[in-house]
Amino acid sequence: MNASNGFADFAKKFNDFGNQLGDNIKRVFNEGQGPRRIRSSSDDVLGLDAEAFREATIAGNDGGELATYVNEKLICEAGVDFDSRPMLAFYACRLLNPDVVDYDRLLNLIQFRLDDFVESDYTVVLFAASARYNPSIKWLFNAYRRLGRKYKKNLKALYIVHPLKWVQVVMTAMNAVLSPKFAKKVKWIDTLSELAQAVPINQINIPPEVYQFNTTKEAKIKIPAHGRPPSRFFGVPLERLMGVHGEQGLPAPVADALDYLYTNALEVPDLFRRTPPPPTLQKVRNQYEAAGHVSIAYAVWGEHVAAAVLKTWCRELPQPIIPPHYYELIRQMPDPAQHPDQAAGYTRDIVLPALSDPPCVSLLLAALFGLLRAVADHSAINNMTSAKLAAAWAPNFVRSSQPDIDISMCSVTRFSEAPLTKNNASDDDDDDDVLDLSGGASENRPNVVTLARLMIDQYQLIFKPTLEAAEALAKQQVQRASVPQKPPRMPVGSTEALSAHSGPAPAVASDEDIAAVVAEMGNAKLSGQSPSRVVTAEDITRRLKAEQEAVICNANNSAPQGKQSDDDTDVIVVGNF
């Protein structure tokens, strides 16, 4: 059978599928039979360039209300999937009346929204159920055709949840005829339990209408634990890997990736925006977890695998690099666009010391952002500016029990300037995750993307104290290694001193023992045993002042007056504030 006959047979079978479906397709493609709507916004901007057309379409004749609705209600950011790709959620239940809304303009706004994500790998979750208004088949066909290669190339998966039969039939037909390759990316999902197997649904704001429809499919949503066996590197507390003060150095996944990327990947296009196949990433993880492992030869795997391992390792830390009780502290940062010097000073003196609990966090951030600054310096070649790098990394720094707050903190788009009519913030100041981010004046305040971009652009200014501390720590370790270890001195007359001459030597706590105790104290604090609250700049100032006073006090009491002992050169001060 030749190709023409094969297509004719397919068309005949498709038309014979149902007379009603065939009649609807013919009707909507006839002129004058489309849905009644207001005059297209594109009629007012003929002859303008692409940017002018975009601005005119967003503003429209409603002051941009439809654009705001699309960005905040219809298509929403939804964190990252299991492979660290940004997710978008599309809610069909929030589609507006086609008799009132210009769906041509709506399609343009959807394209503009996707433009913020299509340059990197991304995932879309479409909730198709409970739609009050369904777009016409003609509109779906136009949308499918206009969302061309630019939007489909980096789309790694399209999950259609609770699909209607007619949508499944139409999309399957269009995929078979127009894009068989794209058809492989479409995943049909019947229940939310099935969706939870594919993406982390705890990062998606699912409307009540979707939950209600899901009850007709299953009685209970089953969310997999995604538990992993005990790990040597991934999901391990940072202080256990680096030491509380960073005395153990960078963990192997970080050190290996940094070394390879610094040497081979500074000019690689779209670094940190491409994700390798999941089986490849899992192989590298397995090599790290193997007993007796030393390092990974990334020359075998390539730059994007090293970049993905680095992001995955950061995202899976038990305590996120930016805990939720510091969100408001970041929101209070001066706007870097208007006050760059004040914003950099605030980040260096307030934000970075706050995040440095334990202190090894600041050393990790200095290493990560040193690489990001080097990549940004080659943006003319690799197309990775500081803004793009910040957008790619921000979702890996945050995690709380409220996905909408996390999404707002790492959003790549600016928030609406229109004030909200409802404030759902809690009055409970002791709630770790509930923050007041809904006020109209707060919508354009800085977030984690702003902070990350500032740390890249102002790297030397912000991380100068951290780099100096790291250099001093390295010198201290070299001196300690070159000097023979002496037994610790004990106060004269103590029980330990008396028994040292007549019995076995007493047990002495080593640096590793101290680090383990501090790690346990930190884990107990993180486990919720003590109530937490939003941290302010005043809290950080008091903590730093207390640490400085502790250092001075310890220095004054470390040796008899008039003589400084050589045995007290290495003093580790642990402040529990």
PDB file of C-alpha atoms in Angstrom, residues 226-444:
ATOM      1  CA  HIS A 226      10.381   7.620  46.785  1.00  0.00           C
ATOM      2  CA  GLY A 227      12.610   6.456  49.569  1.00  0.00           C
ATOM      3  CA  ARG A 228      16.242   5.622  48.885  1.00  0.00           C
ATOM      4  CA  PRO A 229      18.605   3.350  50.791  1.00  0.00           C
ATOM      5  CA  PRO A 230      21.118   4.970  53.142  1.00  0.00           C
ATOM      6  CA  SER A 231      23.379   7.172  51.072  1.00  0.00           C
ATOM      7  CA  ARG A 232      26.983   8.251  51.324  1.00  0.00           C
ATOM      8  CA  PHE A 233      26.528  11.599  49.581  1.00  0.00           C
ATOM      9  CA  PHE A 234      22.982  12.325  48.367  1.00  0.00           C
ATOM     10  CA  GLY A 235      20.449  13.344  50.991  1.00  0.00           C
ATOM     11  CA  VAL A 236      23.094  13.448  53.735  1.00  0.00           C
ATOM     12  CA  PRO A 237      23.289  16.462  56.112  1.00  0.00           C
ATOM     13  CA  LEU A 238      25.807  18.994  54.917  1.00  0.00           C
ATOM     14  CA  GLU A 239      27.638  19.261  58.242  1.00  0.00           C
ATOM     15  CA  ARG A 240      28.227  15.515  58.228  1.00  0.00           C
ATOM     16  CA  LEU A 241      29.891  15.707  54.814  1.00  0.00           C
ATOM     17  CA  MET A 242      31.836  18.958  55.224  1.00  0.00           C
ATOM     18  CA  GLY A 243      32.201  19.301  58.980  1.00  0.00           C
ATOM     19  CA  VAL A 244      30.467  22.095  60.856  1.00  0.00           C
ATOM     20  CA  HIS A 245      33.100  24.642  59.838  1.00  0.00           C
ATOM     21  CA  GLY A 246      33.954  23.065  56.482  1.00  0.00           C
ATOM     22  CA  GLU A 247      37.097  21.416  57.814  1.00  0.00           C
ATOM     23  CA  GLN A 248      36.441  18.248  55.770  1.00  0.00           C
ATOM     24  CA  GLY A 249      36.260  20.107  52.468  1.00  0.00           C
ATOM     25  CA  LEU A 250      33.695  19.895  49.692  1.00  0.00           C
ATOM     26  CA  PRO A 251      31.858  16.570  49.219  1.00  0.00           C
ATOM     27  CA  ALA A 252      32.941  14.415  46.279  1.00  0.00           C
ATOM     28  CA  PRO A 253      29.899  15.130  44.040  1.00  0.00           C
ATOM     29  CA  VAL A 254      30.461  18.864  44.426  1.00  0.00           C
ATOM     30  CA  ALA A 255      34.249  18.807  44.108  1.00  0.00           C
ATOM     31  CA  ASP A 256      34.237  16.531  41.047  1.00  0.00           C
ATOM     32  CA  ALA A 257      31.546  18.532  39.243  1.00  0.00           C
ATOM     33  CA  LEU A 258      33.166  21.891  40.001  1.00  0.00           C
ATOM     34  CA  ASP A 259      36.567  20.700  38.851  1.00  0.00           C
ATOM     35  CA  TYR A 260      35.242  19.341  35.553  1.00  0.00           C
ATOM     36  CA  LEU A 261      32.931  22.272  34.802  1.00  0.00           C
ATOM     37  CA  TYR A 262      35.610  24.856  35.577  1.00  0.00           C
ATOM     38  CA  THR A 263      37.999  23.101  33.221  1.00  0.00           C
ATOM     39  CA  ASN A 264      35.750  22.028  30.366  1.00  0.00           C
ATOM     40  CA  ALA A 265      32.326  23.676  30.446  1.00  0.00           C
ATOM     41  CA  LEU A 266      32.557  27.451  30.890  1.00  0.00           C
ATOM     42  CA  GLU A 267      31.730  28.006  27.227  1.00  0.00           C
ATOM     43  CA  VAL A 268      29.172  25.197  26.806  1.00  0.00           C
ATOM     44  CA  PRO A 269      25.845  26.666  25.584  1.00  0.00           C
ATOM     45  CA  ASP A 270      22.841  26.404  27.923  1.00  0.00           C
ATOM     46  CA  LEU A 271      24.795  24.902  30.806  1.00  0.00           C
ATOM     47  CA  PHE A 272      22.481  24.024  33.752  1.00  0.00           C
ATOM     48  CA  ARG A 273      19.425  24.238  31.452  1.00  0.00           C
ATOM     49  CA  ARG A 274      19.733  20.776  29.913  1.00  0.00           C
ATOM     50  CA  THR A 275      18.995  17.543  31.742  1.00  0.00           C
ATOM     51  CA  PRO A 276      20.530  14.169  30.817  1.00  0.00           C
ATOM     52  CA  PRO A 277      18.389  11.030  30.496  1.00  0.00           C
ATOM     53  CA  PRO A 278      17.319   9.767  33.953  1.00  0.00           C
ATOM     54  CA  PRO A 279      19.072   6.371  33.503  1.00  0.00           C
ATOM     55  CA  THR A 280      22.375   8.167  32.886  1.00  0.00           C
ATOM     56  CA  LEU A 281      21.969  10.303  35.979  1.00  0.00           C
ATOM     57  CA  GLN A 282      21.125   7.233  38.043  1.00  0.00           C
ATOM     58  CA  LYS A 283      24.267   5.429  36.859  1.00  0.00           C
ATOM     59  CA  VAL A 284      26.424   8.310  38.065  1.00  0.00           C
ATOM     60  CA  ARG A 285      24.636   8.326  41.420  1.00  0.00           C
ATOM     61  CA  ASN A 286      25.221   4.610  41.801  1.00  0.00           C
ATOM     62  CA  GLN A 287      28.926   5.097  41.156  1.00  0.00           C
ATOM     63  CA  TYR A 288      29.101   7.693  43.924  1.00  0.00           C
ATOM     64  CA  GLU A 289      27.282   5.443  46.362  1.00  0.00           C
ATOM     65  CA  ALA A 290      29.509   2.433  45.612  1.00  0.00           C
ATOM     66  CA  ALA A 291      31.841   1.532  48.445  1.00  0.00           C
ATOM     67  CA  GLY A 292      35.436   2.596  47.963  1.00  0.00           C
ATOM     68  CA  HIS A 293      34.565   5.249  45.394  1.00  0.00           C
ATOM     69  CA  VAL A 294      37.012   8.127  44.962  1.00  0.00           C
ATOM     70  CA  SER A 295      35.752  10.320  42.104  1.00  0.00           C
ATOM     71  CA  ILE A 296      33.781  10.310  38.851  1.00  0.00           C
ATOM     72  CA  ALA A 297      35.391  10.650  35.417  1.00  0.00           C
ATOM     73  CA  TYR A 298      32.960  13.138  33.897  1.00  0.00           C
ATOM     74  CA  ALA A 299      34.853  13.051  30.630  1.00  0.00           C
ATOM     75  CA  VAL A 300      32.858   9.872  29.965  1.00  0.00           C
ATOM     76  CA  TRP A 301      29.491  11.432  30.781  1.00  0.00           C
ATOM     77  CA  GLY A 302      29.805  15.043  29.620  1.00  0.00           C
ATOM     78  CA  GLU A 303      29.162  18.543  30.940  1.00  0.00           C
ATOM     79  CA  HIS A 304      25.384  18.372  31.291  1.00  0.00           C
ATOM     80  CA  VAL A 305      25.603  15.253  33.458  1.00  0.00           C
ATOM     81  CA  ALA A 306      28.056  16.975  35.810  1.00  0.00           C
ATOM     82  CA  ALA A 307      25.778  20.022  35.975  1.00  0.00           C
ATOM     83  CA  ALA A 308      22.702  17.872  36.669  1.00  0.00           C
ATOM     84  CA  VAL A 309      24.481  15.920  39.430  1.00  0.00           C
ATOM     85  CA  LEU A 310      25.486  19.182  41.101  1.00  0.00           C
ATOM     86  CA  LYS A 311      21.907  20.525  41.039  1.00  0.00           C
ATOM     87  CA  THR A 312      20.439  17.207  42.197  1.00  0.00           C
ATOM     88  CA  TRP A 313      22.847  16.958  45.125  1.00  0.00           C
ATOM     89  CA  CYS A 314      21.927  20.478  46.289  1.00  0.00           C
ATOM     90  CA  ARG A 315      18.199  19.870  45.894  1.00  0.00           C
ATOM     91  CA  GLU A 316      18.289  16.672  47.993  1.00  0.00           C
ATOM     92  CA  LEU A 317      20.017  18.141  51.045  1.00  0.00           C
ATOM     93  CA  PRO A 318      17.884  17.331  54.132  1.00  0.00           C
ATOM     94  CA  GLN A 319      17.876  20.988  55.133  1.00  0.00           C
ATOM     95  CA  PRO A 320      17.366  23.292  52.129  1.00  0.00           C
ATOM     96  CA  ILE A 321      20.095  25.821  51.565  1.00  0.00           C
ATOM     97  CA  ILE A 322      17.503  28.574  52.052  1.00  0.00           C
ATOM     98  CA  PRO A 323      15.109  27.441  54.827  1.00  0.00           C
ATOM     99  CA  PRO A 324      11.561  28.859  54.748  1.00  0.00           C
ATOM    100  CA  HIS A 325      11.982  30.969  57.895  1.00  0.00           C
ATOM    101  CA  TYR A 326      14.490  33.117  55.975  1.00  0.00           C
ATOM    102  CA  TYR A 327      12.129  33.908  53.072  1.00  0.00           C
ATOM    103  CA  GLU A 328      10.957  37.164  54.617  1.00  0.00           C
ATOM    104  CA  LEU A 329      14.566  38.180  55.293  1.00  0.00           C
ATOM    105  CA  ILE A 330      15.218  37.892  51.555  1.00  0.00           C
ATOM    106  CA  ARG A 331      12.023  39.780  50.755  1.00  0.00           C
ATOM    107  CA  GLN A 332      13.310  42.704  52.818  1.00  0.00           C
ATOM    108  CA  MET A 333      16.445  43.038  50.681  1.00  0.00           C
ATOM    109  CA  PRO A 334      16.766  46.405  48.899  1.00  0.00           C
ATOM    110  CA  ASP A 335      15.909  46.259  45.214  1.00  0.00           C
ATOM    111  CA  PRO A 336      19.204  45.558  43.385  1.00  0.00           C
ATOM    112  CA  ALA A 337      17.946  47.387  40.286  1.00  0.00           C
ATOM    113  CA  GLN A 338      17.576  50.651  42.207  1.00  0.00           C
ATOM    114  CA  HIS A 339      20.082  50.239  45.046  1.00  0.00           C
ATOM    115  CA  PRO A 340      22.767  47.742  43.951  1.00  0.00           C
ATOM    116  CA  ASP A 341      25.324  48.705  46.607  1.00  0.00           C
ATOM    117  CA  GLN A 342      22.835  48.567  49.468  1.00  0.00           C
ATOM    118  CA  ALA A 343      21.482  45.224  48.217  1.00  0.00           C
ATOM    119  CA  ALA A 344      24.982  43.732  48.021  1.00  0.00           C
ATOM    120  CA  GLY A 345      25.849  44.985  51.513  1.00  0.00           C
ATOM    121  CA  TYR A 346      22.593  43.633  52.919  1.00  0.00           C
ATOM    122  CA  THR A 347      23.263  40.246  51.338  1.00  0.00           C
ATOM    123  CA  ARG A 348      26.848  40.134  52.635  1.00  0.00           C
ATOM    124  CA  ASP A 349      26.110  41.364  56.182  1.00  0.00           C
ATOM    125  CA  ILE A 350      22.626  39.976  56.838  1.00  0.00           C
ATOM    126  CA  VAL A 351      21.465  37.263  54.422  1.00  0.00           C
ATOM    127  CA  LEU A 352      24.674  35.257  54.022  1.00  0.00           C
ATOM    128  CA  PRO A 353      25.447  35.125  57.784  1.00  0.00           C
ATOM    129  CA  ALA A 354      21.847  34.038  58.375  1.00  0.00           C
ATOM    130  CA  LEU A 355      22.135  31.179  55.899  1.00  0.00           C
ATOM    131  CA  SER A 356      25.507  30.154  57.375  1.00  0.00           C
ATOM    132  CA  ASP A 357      24.003  27.935  60.041  1.00  0.00           C
ATOM    133  CA  PRO A 358      26.018  25.718  60.147  1.00  0.00           C
ATOM    134  CA  PRO A 359      28.983  27.800  58.921  1.00  0.00           C
ATOM    135  CA  CYS A 360      29.868  25.270  56.209  1.00  0.00           C
ATOM    136  CA  VAL A 361      26.851  26.526  54.191  1.00  0.00           C
ATOM    137  CA  SER A 362      28.655  29.770  53.366  1.00  0.00           C
ATOM    138  CA  LEU A 363      31.680  27.833  52.067  1.00  0.00           C
ATOM    139  CA  LEU A 364      29.421  25.722  49.853  1.00  0.00           C
ATOM    140  CA  LEU A 365      27.671  28.823  48.484  1.00  0.00           C
ATOM    141  CA  ALA A 366      31.021  30.498  47.825  1.00  0.00           C
ATOM    142  CA  ALA A 367      32.147  27.484  45.783  1.00  0.00           C
ATOM    143  CA  LEU A 368      28.863  27.195  43.840  1.00  0.00           C
ATOM    144  CA  PHE A 369      28.522  30.874  43.013  1.00  0.00           C
ATOM    145  CA  GLY A 370      32.183  31.116  42.108  1.00  0.00           C
ATOM    146  CA  LEU A 371      31.456  28.652  39.316  1.00  0.00           C
ATOM    147  CA  LEU A 372      28.259  30.475  38.317  1.00  0.00           C
ATOM    148  CA  ARG A 373      30.164  33.752  38.124  1.00  0.00           C
ATOM    149  CA  ALA A 374      32.768  32.129  35.871  1.00  0.00           C
ATOM    150  CA  VAL A 375      30.000  30.763  33.629  1.00  0.00           C
ATOM    151  CA  ALA A 376      28.309  34.169  33.485  1.00  0.00           C
ATOM    152  CA  ASP A 377      31.602  35.781  32.469  1.00  0.00           C
ATOM    153  CA  HIS A 378      31.395  33.685  29.275  1.00  0.00           C
ATOM    154  CA  SER A 379      27.730  34.488  28.576  1.00  0.00           C
ATOM    155  CA  ALA A 380      28.583  35.960  25.180  1.00  0.00           C
ATOM    156  CA  ILE A 381      29.500  32.420  24.111  1.00  0.00           C
ATOM    157  CA  ASN A 382      27.386  30.115  26.281  1.00  0.00           C
ATOM    158  CA  ASN A 383      24.221  32.270  26.376  1.00  0.00           C
ATOM    159  CA  MET A 384      24.020  31.832  30.150  1.00  0.00           C
ATOM    160  CA  THR A 385      23.666  35.252  31.746  1.00  0.00           C
ATOM    161  CA  SER A 386      23.425  35.756  35.486  1.00  0.00           C
ATOM    162  CA  ALA A 387      19.625  36.032  35.182  1.00  0.00           C
ATOM    163  CA  LYS A 388      19.340  32.681  33.373  1.00  0.00           C
ATOM    164  CA  LEU A 389      21.680  30.984  35.823  1.00  0.00           C
ATOM    165  CA  ALA A 390      19.714  32.346  38.776  1.00  0.00           C
ATOM    166  CA  ALA A 391      16.438  31.085  37.288  1.00  0.00           C
ATOM    167  CA  ALA A 392      17.935  27.635  36.692  1.00  0.00           C
ATOM    168  CA  TRP A 393      19.303  27.300  40.226  1.00  0.00           C
ATOM    169  CA  ALA A 394      16.688  28.975  42.442  1.00  0.00           C
ATOM    170  CA  PRO A 395      14.274  25.974  42.663  1.00  0.00           C
ATOM    171  CA  ASN A 396      17.107  23.829  44.029  1.00  0.00           C
ATOM    172  CA  PHE A 397      17.654  26.132  47.007  1.00  0.00           C
ATOM    173  CA  VAL A 398      14.136  26.216  48.510  1.00  0.00           C
ATOM    174  CA  ARG A 399      11.732  23.686  50.000  1.00  0.00           C
ATOM    175  CA  SER A 400       8.891  23.995  52.500  1.00  0.00           C
ATOM    176  CA  SER A 401       5.476  22.516  53.214  1.00  0.00           C
ATOM    177  CA  GLN A 402       3.738  25.200  51.134  1.00  0.00           C
ATOM    178  CA  PRO A 403       4.461  24.853  47.402  1.00  0.00           C
ATOM    179  CA  ASP A 404       2.806  28.153  46.500  1.00  0.00           C
ATOM    180  CA  ILE A 405       5.244  30.032  48.753  1.00  0.00           C
ATOM    181  CA  ASP A 406       8.230  28.150  47.309  1.00  0.00           C
ATOM    182  CA  ILE A 407       7.054  28.861  43.768  1.00  0.00           C
ATOM    183  CA  SER A 408       6.719  32.566  44.468  1.00  0.00           C
ATOM    184  CA  MET A 409      10.223  32.602  45.956  1.00  0.00           C
ATOM    185  CA  CYS A 410      11.799  31.113  42.834  1.00  0.00           C
ATOM    186  CA  SER A 411       9.478  32.502  40.158  1.00  0.00           C
ATOM    187  CA  VAL A 412      11.209  33.518  36.941  1.00  0.00           C
ATOM    188  CA  THR A 413       8.532  36.078  36.080  1.00  0.00           C
ATOM    189  CA  ARG A 414       7.723  39.311  37.797  1.00  0.00           C
ATOM    190  CA  PHE A 415       4.641  39.398  39.977  1.00  0.00           C
ATOM    191  CA  SER A 416       1.564  41.392  39.114  1.00  0.00           C
ATOM    192  CA  GLU A 417       1.489  44.969  40.388  1.00  0.00           C
ATOM    193  CA  ALA A 418      -2.286  44.787  40.819  1.00  0.00           C
ATOM    194  CA  PRO A 419      -3.181  44.518  44.530  1.00  0.00           C
ATOM    195  CA  LEU A 420      -4.865  41.324  45.620  1.00  0.00           C
ATOM    196  CA  THR A 421      -8.334  41.451  47.140  1.00  0.00           C
ATOM    197  CA  LYS A 422      -7.810  38.597  49.577  1.00  0.00           C
ATOM    198  CA  ASN A 423      -5.194  38.055  52.247  1.00  0.00           C
ATOM    199  CA  ASN A 424      -4.908  34.455  53.404  1.00  0.00           C
ATOM    200  CA  ALA A 425      -1.813  34.894  55.537  1.00  0.00           C
ATOM    201  CA  SER A 426      -1.900  33.429  59.007  1.00  0.00           C
ATOM    202  CA  ASP A 427      -1.502  35.572  62.120  1.00  0.00           C
ATOM    203  CA  ASP A 428       0.599  32.892  63.780  1.00  0.00           C
ATOM    204  CA  ASP A 429       4.149  34.238  63.841  1.00  0.00           C
ATOM    205  CA  ASP A 430       5.520  30.911  65.076  1.00  0.00           C
ATOM    206  CA  ASP A 431       4.504  29.007  61.932  1.00  0.00           C
ATOM    207  CA  ASP A 432       7.678  28.055  60.108  1.00  0.00           C
ATOM    208  CA  ASP A 433       6.204  28.062  56.617  1.00  0.00           C
ATOM    209  CA  VAL A 434       3.344  30.597  56.649  1.00  0.00           C
ATOM    210  CA  LEU A 435       4.503  34.015  55.478  1.00  0.00           C
ATOM    211  CA  ASP A 436       2.680  37.179  54.505  1.00  0.00           C
ATOM    212  CA  LEU A 437       3.524  37.425  50.828  1.00  0.00           C
ATOM    213  CA  SER A 438       0.122  38.456  49.523  1.00  0.00           C
ATOM    214  CA  GLY A 439       0.078  42.179  50.074  1.00  0.00           C
ATOM    215  CA  GLY A 440      -0.129  44.344  46.973  1.00  0.00           C
ATOM    216  CA  ALA A 441       3.116  46.187  47.782  1.00  0.00           C
ATOM    217  CA  SER A 442       4.972  42.917  48.343  1.00  0.00           C
ATOM    218  CA  GLU A 443       4.334  41.403  44.940  1.00  0.00           C
ATOM    219  CA  ASN A 444       7.430  42.918  43.360  1.00  0.00           C
TER     220      ASN A 444
END
